[in-house]
PDB file of C-alpha atoms in Angstrom:
ATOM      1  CA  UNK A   1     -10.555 -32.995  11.703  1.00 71.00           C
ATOM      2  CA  UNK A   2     -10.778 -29.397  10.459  1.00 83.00           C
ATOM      3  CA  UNK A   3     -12.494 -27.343  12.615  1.00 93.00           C
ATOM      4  CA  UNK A   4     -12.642 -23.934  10.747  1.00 96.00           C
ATOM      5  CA  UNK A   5     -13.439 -24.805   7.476  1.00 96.00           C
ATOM      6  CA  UNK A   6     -13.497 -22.595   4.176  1.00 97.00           C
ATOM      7  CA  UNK A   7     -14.336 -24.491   1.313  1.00 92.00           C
ATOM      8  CA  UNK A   8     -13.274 -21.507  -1.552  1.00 95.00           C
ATOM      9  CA  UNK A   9      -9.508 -21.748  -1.588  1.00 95.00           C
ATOM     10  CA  UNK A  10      -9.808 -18.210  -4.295  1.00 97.00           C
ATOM     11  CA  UNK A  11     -12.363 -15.769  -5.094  1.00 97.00           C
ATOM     12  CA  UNK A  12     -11.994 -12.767  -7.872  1.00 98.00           C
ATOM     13  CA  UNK A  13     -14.146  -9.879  -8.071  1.00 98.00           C
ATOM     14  CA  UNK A  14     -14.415  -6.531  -9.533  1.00 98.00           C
ATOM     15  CA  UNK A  15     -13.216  -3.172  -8.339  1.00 97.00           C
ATOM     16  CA  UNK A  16     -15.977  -1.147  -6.779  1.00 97.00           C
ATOM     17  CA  UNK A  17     -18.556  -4.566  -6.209  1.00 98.00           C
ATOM     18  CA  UNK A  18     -19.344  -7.182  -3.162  1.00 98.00           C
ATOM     19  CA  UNK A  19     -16.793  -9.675  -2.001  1.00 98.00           C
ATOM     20  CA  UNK A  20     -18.300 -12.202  -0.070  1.00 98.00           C
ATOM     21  CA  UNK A  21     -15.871 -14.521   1.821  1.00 98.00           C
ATOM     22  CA  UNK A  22     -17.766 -17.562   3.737  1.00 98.00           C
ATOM     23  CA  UNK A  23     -16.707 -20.200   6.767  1.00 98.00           C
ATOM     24  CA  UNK A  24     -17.710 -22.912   8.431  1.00 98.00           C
ATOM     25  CA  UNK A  25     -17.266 -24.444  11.858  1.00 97.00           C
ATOM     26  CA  UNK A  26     -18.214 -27.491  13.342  1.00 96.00           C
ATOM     27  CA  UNK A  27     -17.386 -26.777  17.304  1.00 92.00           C
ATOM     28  CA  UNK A  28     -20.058 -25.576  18.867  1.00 92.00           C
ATOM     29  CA  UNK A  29     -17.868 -24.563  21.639  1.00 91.00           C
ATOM     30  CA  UNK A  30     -16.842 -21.535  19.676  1.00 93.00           C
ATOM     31  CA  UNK A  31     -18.226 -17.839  20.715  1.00 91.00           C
ATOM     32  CA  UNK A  32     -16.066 -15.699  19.024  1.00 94.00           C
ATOM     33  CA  UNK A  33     -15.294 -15.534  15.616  1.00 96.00           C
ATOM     34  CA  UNK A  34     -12.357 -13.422  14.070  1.00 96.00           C
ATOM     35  CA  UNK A  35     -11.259 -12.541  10.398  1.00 98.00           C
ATOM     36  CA  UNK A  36      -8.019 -11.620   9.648  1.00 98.00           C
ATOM     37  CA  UNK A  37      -6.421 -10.484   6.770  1.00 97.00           C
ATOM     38  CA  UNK A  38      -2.746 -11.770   5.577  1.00 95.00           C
ATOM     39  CA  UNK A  39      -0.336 -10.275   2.667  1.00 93.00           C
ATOM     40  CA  UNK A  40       2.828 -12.080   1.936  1.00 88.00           C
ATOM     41  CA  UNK A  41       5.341 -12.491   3.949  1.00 83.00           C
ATOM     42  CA  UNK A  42       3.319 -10.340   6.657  1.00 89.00           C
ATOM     43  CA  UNK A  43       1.485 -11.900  10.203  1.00 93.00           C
ATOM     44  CA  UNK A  44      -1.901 -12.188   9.872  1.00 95.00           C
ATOM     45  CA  UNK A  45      -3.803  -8.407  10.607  1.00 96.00           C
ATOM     46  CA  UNK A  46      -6.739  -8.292  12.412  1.00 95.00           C
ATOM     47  CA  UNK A  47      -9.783  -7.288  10.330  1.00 97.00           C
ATOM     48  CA  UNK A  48     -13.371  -7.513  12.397  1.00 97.00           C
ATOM     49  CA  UNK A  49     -14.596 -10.051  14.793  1.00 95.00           C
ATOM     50  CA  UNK A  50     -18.432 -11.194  16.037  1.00 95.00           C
ATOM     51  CA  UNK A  51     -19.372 -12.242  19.719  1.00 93.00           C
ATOM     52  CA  UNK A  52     -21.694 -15.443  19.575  1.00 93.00           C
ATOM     53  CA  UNK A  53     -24.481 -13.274  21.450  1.00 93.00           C
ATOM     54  CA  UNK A  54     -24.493 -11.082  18.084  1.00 95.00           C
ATOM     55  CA  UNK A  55     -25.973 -11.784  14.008  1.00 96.00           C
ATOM     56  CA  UNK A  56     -24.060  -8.864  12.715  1.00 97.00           C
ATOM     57  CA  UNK A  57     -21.311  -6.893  13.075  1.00 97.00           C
ATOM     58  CA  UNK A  58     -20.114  -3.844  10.677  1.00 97.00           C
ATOM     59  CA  UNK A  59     -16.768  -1.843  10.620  1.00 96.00           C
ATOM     60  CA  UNK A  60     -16.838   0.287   7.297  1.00 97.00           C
ATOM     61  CA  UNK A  61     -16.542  -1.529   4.267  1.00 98.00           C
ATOM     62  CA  UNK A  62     -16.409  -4.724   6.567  1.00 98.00           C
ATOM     63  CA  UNK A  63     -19.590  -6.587   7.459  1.00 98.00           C
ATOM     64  CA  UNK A  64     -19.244 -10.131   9.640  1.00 98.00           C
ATOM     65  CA  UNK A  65     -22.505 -11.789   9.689  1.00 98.00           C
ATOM     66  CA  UNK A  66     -23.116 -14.654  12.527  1.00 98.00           C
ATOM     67  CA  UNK A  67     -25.602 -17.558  11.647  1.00 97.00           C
ATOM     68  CA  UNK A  68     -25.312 -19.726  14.766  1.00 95.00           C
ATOM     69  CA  UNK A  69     -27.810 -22.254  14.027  1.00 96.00           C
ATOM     70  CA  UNK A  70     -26.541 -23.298  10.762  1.00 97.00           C
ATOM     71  CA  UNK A  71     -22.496 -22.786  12.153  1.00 97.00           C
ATOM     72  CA  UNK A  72     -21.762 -20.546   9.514  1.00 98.00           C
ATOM     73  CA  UNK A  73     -20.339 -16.900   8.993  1.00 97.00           C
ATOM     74  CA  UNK A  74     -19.588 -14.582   6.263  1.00 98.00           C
ATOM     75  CA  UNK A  75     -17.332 -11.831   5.887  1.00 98.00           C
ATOM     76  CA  UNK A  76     -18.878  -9.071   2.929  1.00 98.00           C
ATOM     77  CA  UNK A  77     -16.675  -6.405   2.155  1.00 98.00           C
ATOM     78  CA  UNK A  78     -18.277  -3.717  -0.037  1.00 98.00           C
ATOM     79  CA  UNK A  79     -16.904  -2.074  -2.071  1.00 98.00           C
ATOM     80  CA  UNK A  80     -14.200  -3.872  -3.022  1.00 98.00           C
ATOM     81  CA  UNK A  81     -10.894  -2.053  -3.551  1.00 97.00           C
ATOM     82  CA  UNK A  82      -7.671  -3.588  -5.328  1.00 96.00           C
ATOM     83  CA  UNK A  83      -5.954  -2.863  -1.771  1.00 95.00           C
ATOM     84  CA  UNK A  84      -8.086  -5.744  -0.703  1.00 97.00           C
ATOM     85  CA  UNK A  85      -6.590  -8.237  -2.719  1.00 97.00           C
ATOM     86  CA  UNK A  86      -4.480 -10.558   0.097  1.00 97.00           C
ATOM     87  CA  UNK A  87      -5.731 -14.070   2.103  1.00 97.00           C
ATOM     88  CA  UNK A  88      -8.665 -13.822   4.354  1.00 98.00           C
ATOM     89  CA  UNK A  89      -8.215 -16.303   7.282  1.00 98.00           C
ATOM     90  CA  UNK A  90     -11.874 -17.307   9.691  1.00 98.00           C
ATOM     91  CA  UNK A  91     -10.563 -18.010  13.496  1.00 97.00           C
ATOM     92  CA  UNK A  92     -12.682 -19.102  15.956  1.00 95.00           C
ATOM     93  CA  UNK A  93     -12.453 -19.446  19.825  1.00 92.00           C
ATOM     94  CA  UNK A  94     -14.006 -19.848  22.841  1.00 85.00           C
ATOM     95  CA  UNK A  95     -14.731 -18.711  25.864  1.00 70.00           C
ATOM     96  CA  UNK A  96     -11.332 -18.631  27.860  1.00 75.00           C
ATOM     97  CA  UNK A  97      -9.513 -17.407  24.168  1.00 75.00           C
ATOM     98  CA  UNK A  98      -6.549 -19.911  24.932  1.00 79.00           C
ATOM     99  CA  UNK A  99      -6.350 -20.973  21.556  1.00 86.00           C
ATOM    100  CA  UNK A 100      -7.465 -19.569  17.961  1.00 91.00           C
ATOM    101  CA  UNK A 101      -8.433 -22.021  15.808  1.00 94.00           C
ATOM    102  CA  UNK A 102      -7.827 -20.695  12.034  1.00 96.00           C
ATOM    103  CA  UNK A 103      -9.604 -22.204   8.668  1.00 97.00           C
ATOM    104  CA  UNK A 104      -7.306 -22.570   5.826  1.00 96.00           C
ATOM    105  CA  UNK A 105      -7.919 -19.153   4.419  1.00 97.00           C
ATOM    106  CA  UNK A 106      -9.432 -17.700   1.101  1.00 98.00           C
ATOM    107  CA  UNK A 107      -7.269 -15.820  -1.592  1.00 97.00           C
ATOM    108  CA  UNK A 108      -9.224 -12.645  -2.598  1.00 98.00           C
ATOM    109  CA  UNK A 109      -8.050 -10.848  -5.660  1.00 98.00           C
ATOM    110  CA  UNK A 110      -9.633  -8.083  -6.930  1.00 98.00           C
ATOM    111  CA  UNK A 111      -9.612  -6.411 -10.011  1.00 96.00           C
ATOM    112  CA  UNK A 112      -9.131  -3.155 -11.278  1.00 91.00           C
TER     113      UNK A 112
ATOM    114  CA  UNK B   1       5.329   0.628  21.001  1.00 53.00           C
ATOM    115  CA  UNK B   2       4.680  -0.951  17.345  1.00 75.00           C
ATOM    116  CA  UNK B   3       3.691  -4.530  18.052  1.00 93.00           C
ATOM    117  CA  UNK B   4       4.317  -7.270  17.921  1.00 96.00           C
ATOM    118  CA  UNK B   5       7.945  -7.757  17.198  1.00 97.00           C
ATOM    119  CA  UNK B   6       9.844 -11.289  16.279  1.00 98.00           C
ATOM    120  CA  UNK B   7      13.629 -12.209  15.529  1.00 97.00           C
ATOM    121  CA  UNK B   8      14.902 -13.099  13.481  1.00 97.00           C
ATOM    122  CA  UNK B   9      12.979 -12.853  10.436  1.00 96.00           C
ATOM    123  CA  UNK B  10      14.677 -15.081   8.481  1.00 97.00           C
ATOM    124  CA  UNK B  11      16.662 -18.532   9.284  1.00 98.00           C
ATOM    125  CA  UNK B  12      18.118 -20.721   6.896  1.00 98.00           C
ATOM    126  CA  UNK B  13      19.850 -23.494   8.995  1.00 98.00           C
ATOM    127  CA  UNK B  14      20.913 -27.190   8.458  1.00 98.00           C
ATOM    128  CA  UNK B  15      19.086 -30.322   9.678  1.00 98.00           C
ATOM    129  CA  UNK B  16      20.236 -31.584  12.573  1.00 98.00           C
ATOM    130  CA  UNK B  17      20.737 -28.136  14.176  1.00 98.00           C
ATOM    131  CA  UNK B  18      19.008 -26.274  16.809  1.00 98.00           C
ATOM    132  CA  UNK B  19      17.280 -22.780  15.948  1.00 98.00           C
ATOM    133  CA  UNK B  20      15.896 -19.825  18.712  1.00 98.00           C
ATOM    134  CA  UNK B  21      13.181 -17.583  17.869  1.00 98.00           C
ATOM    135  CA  UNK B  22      12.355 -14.314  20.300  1.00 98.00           C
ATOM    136  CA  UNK B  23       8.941 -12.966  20.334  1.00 98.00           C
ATOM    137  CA  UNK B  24       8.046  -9.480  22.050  1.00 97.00           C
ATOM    138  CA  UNK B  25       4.382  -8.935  22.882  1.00 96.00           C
ATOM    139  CA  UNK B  26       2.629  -5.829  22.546  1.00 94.00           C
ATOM    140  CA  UNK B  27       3.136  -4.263  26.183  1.00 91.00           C
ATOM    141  CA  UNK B  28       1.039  -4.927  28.852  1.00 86.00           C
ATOM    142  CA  UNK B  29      -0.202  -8.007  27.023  1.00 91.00           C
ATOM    143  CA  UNK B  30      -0.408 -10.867  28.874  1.00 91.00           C
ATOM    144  CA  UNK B  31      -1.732 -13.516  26.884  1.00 93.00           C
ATOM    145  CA  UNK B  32       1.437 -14.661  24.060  1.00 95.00           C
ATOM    146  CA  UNK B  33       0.701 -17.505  21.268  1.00 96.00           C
ATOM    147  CA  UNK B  34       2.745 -19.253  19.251  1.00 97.00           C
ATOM    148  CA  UNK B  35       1.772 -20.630  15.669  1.00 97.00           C
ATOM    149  CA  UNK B  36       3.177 -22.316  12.491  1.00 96.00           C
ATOM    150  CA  UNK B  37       1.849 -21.291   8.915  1.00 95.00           C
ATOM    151  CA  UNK B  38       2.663 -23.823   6.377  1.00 93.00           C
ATOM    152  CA  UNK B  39       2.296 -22.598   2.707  1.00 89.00           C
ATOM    153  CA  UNK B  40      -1.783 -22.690   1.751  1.00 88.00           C
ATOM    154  CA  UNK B  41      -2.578 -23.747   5.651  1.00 92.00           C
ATOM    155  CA  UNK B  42      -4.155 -21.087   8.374  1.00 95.00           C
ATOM    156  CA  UNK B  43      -1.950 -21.004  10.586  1.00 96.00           C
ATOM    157  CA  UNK B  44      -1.891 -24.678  13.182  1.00 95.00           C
ATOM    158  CA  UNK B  45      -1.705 -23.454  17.285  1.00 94.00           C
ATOM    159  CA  UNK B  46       1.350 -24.598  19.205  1.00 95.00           C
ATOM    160  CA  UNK B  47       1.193 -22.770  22.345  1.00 95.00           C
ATOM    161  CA  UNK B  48      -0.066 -20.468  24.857  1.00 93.00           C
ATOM    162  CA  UNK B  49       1.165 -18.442  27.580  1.00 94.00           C
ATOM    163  CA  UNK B  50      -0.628 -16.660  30.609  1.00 92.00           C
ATOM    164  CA  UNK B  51       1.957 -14.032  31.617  1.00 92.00           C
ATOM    165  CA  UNK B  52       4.868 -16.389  32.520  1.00 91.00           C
ATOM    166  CA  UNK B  53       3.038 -19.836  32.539  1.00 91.00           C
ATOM    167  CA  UNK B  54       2.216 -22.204  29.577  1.00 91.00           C
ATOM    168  CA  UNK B  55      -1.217 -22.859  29.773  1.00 90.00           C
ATOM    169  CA  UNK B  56      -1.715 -24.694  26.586  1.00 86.00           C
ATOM    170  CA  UNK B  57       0.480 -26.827  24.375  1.00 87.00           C
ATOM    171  CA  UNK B  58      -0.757 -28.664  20.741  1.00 88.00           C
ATOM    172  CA  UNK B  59       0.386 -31.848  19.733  1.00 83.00           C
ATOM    173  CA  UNK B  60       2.093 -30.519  17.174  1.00 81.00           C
ATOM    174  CA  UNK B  61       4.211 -29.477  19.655  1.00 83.00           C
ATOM    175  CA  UNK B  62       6.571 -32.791  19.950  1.00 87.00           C
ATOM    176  CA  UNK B  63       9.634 -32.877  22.739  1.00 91.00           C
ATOM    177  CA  UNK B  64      12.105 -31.193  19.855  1.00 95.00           C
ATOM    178  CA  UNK B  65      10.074 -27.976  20.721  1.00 95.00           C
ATOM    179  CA  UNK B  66      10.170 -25.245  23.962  1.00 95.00           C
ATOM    180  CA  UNK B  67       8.675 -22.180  24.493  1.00 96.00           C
ATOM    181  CA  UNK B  68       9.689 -20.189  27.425  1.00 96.00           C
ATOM    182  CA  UNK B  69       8.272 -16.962  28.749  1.00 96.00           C
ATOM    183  CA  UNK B  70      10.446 -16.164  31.637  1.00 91.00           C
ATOM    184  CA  UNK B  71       9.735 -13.267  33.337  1.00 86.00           C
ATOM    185  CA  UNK B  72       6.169 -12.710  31.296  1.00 84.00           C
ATOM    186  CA  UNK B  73       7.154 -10.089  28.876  1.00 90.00           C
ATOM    187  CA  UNK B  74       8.867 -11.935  25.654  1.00 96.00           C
ATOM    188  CA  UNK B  75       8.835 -15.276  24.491  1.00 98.00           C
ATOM    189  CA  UNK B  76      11.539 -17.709  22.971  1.00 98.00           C
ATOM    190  CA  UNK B  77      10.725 -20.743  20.938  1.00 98.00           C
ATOM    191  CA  UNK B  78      13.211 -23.324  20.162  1.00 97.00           C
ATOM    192  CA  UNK B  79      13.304 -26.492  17.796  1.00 97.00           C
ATOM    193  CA  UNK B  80      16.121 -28.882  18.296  1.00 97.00           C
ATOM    194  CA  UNK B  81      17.372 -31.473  15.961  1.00 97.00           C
ATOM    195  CA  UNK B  82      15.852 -29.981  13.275  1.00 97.00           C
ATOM    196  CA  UNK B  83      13.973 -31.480  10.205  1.00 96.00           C
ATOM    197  CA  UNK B  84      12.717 -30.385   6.881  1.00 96.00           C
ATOM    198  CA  UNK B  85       9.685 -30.795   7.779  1.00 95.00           C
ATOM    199  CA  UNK B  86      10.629 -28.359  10.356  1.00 96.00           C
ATOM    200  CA  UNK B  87      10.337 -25.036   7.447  1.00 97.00           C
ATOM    201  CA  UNK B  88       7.353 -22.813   7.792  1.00 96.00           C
ATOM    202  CA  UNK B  89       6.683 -19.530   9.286  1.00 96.00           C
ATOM    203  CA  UNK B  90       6.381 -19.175  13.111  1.00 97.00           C
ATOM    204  CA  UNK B  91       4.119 -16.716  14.103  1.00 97.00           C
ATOM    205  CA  UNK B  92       3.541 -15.371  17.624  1.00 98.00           C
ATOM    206  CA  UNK B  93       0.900 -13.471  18.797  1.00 96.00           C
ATOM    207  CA  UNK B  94      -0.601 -11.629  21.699  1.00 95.00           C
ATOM    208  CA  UNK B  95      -3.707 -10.194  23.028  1.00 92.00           C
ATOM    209  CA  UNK B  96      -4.932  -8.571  27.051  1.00 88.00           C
ATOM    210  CA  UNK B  97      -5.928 -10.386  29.507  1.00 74.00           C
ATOM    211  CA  UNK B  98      -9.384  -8.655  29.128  1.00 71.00           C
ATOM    212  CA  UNK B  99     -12.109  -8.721  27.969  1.00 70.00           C
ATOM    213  CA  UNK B 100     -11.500 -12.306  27.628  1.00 68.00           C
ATOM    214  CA  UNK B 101     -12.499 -12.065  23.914  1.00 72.00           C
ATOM    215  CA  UNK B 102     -10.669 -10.496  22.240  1.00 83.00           C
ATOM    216  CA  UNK B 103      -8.396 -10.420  18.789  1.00 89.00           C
ATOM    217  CA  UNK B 104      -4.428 -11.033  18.969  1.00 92.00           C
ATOM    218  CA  UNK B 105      -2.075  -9.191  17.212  1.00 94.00           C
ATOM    219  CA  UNK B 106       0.771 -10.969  15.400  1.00 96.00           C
ATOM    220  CA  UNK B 107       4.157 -10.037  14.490  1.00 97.00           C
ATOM    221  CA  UNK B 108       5.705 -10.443  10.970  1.00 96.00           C
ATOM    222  CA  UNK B 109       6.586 -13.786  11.467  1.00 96.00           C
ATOM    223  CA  UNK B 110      10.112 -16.134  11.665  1.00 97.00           C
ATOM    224  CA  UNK B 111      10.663 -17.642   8.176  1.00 96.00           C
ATOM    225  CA  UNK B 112      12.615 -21.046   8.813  1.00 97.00           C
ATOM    226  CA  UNK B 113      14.393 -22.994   6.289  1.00 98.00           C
ATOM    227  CA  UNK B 114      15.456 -26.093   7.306  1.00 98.00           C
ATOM    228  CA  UNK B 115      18.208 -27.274   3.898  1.00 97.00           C
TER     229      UNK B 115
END
């Protein structure tokens, strides 16, 4: 039973427009939602993350938007750069952050 | 200090073999995680340690796996007996104790090849 879910294994936009990456989660135990960004052969990095007590959260190009009632987040970057191109992973814990649960992740590629 | 830091970061060993894997946690970090990344998977939790105790442990985690964290500071993970299905990257992670949410950092990663 998938926990994290994100239901676009790929997404391909243009250089210089919105990429909007999407999750879903079904535990409703979860109050703290992470994305993280992962190149080959790299760990994971640590992109932006969203307390359950927030709708929004913005770091730069990097927006994380929080819609508790439906159990669904987004992830908008804007504007996309070719630099961005790489897997985005969801994660989601809770409250005592003992264990990160990741969706299957989201390959972004974005075009010059 | 850099990070997160694993070794090695490649293994290529038989089946039937047993394999180590070190994991050194940002300082001062007392939280340490252990995960496996199979190719198009997030990575799947196997572990957590609180300083020197192991808090947490997946299924996934059968009795051919340990983790250790001796002394609180870094981490070893070992697979005995290995099996193919044993190959994916092992990725460990750490984070403060506080605020109690809050991201963790991961190293590069242990690529294991079980032929």
């Amino acid at each position: 039973d998938q926990q994290v879910k994100q239901n676009s294994p790929s997404l391909s936009v243009q250089e210089g427009r919105i990429s909007i990456l999407n999750c879903d989660y079904t535990n409703s135990m979860f109050d703290y939602f992470l994305w993280y960004k992962k190149y080959p052969a790299e760990g994971p990095t640590f992109l932006i993350s969203i307390s359950s007590i927030k709708d929004k959260n913005e770091d730069g190009r990097f927006t994380v938007f929080l819609n508790k009632s439906a159990k669904h987040l987004s992830l908008h970057i804007v504007p996309s750069q070719p630099g961005d191109s790489a897997v985005y992973f969801c994660a989601a814990t809770d409250n005592y952050g003992q264990n990160f649960v990741f969706g299957p992740g989201t390959r972004l590629s974005v075009l010059p | 200090d850099t990070g997160v830091s694993q070794d090695p970061r490649h293994k290529i060993t038989k089946r039937g073999q047993n394999v180590t894997f070190r994991c050194d946690p940002i300082s001062e970090h007392n939280r340490l995680y252990w995960y496996r990344q199979t190719l198009g998977q997030g990575p799947e939790f196997l572990t957590y340690f609180q300083n020197e105790a192991q808090l947490e442990k997946s299924r996934l985690l059968s009795d051919r796996f340990s983790a250790e964290r001796p002394k609180g500071s870094f981490s070893t993970l070992e697979i005995q007996r290995t099996e193919q299905g044993d190959s994916a990257m092992y990725l460990c992670a750490s984070s403060p104790g506080q605020p109690m949410n809050t991201e963790a950092f991961f190293g590069q990663g242990t690529r294991l090849t079980v032929v």
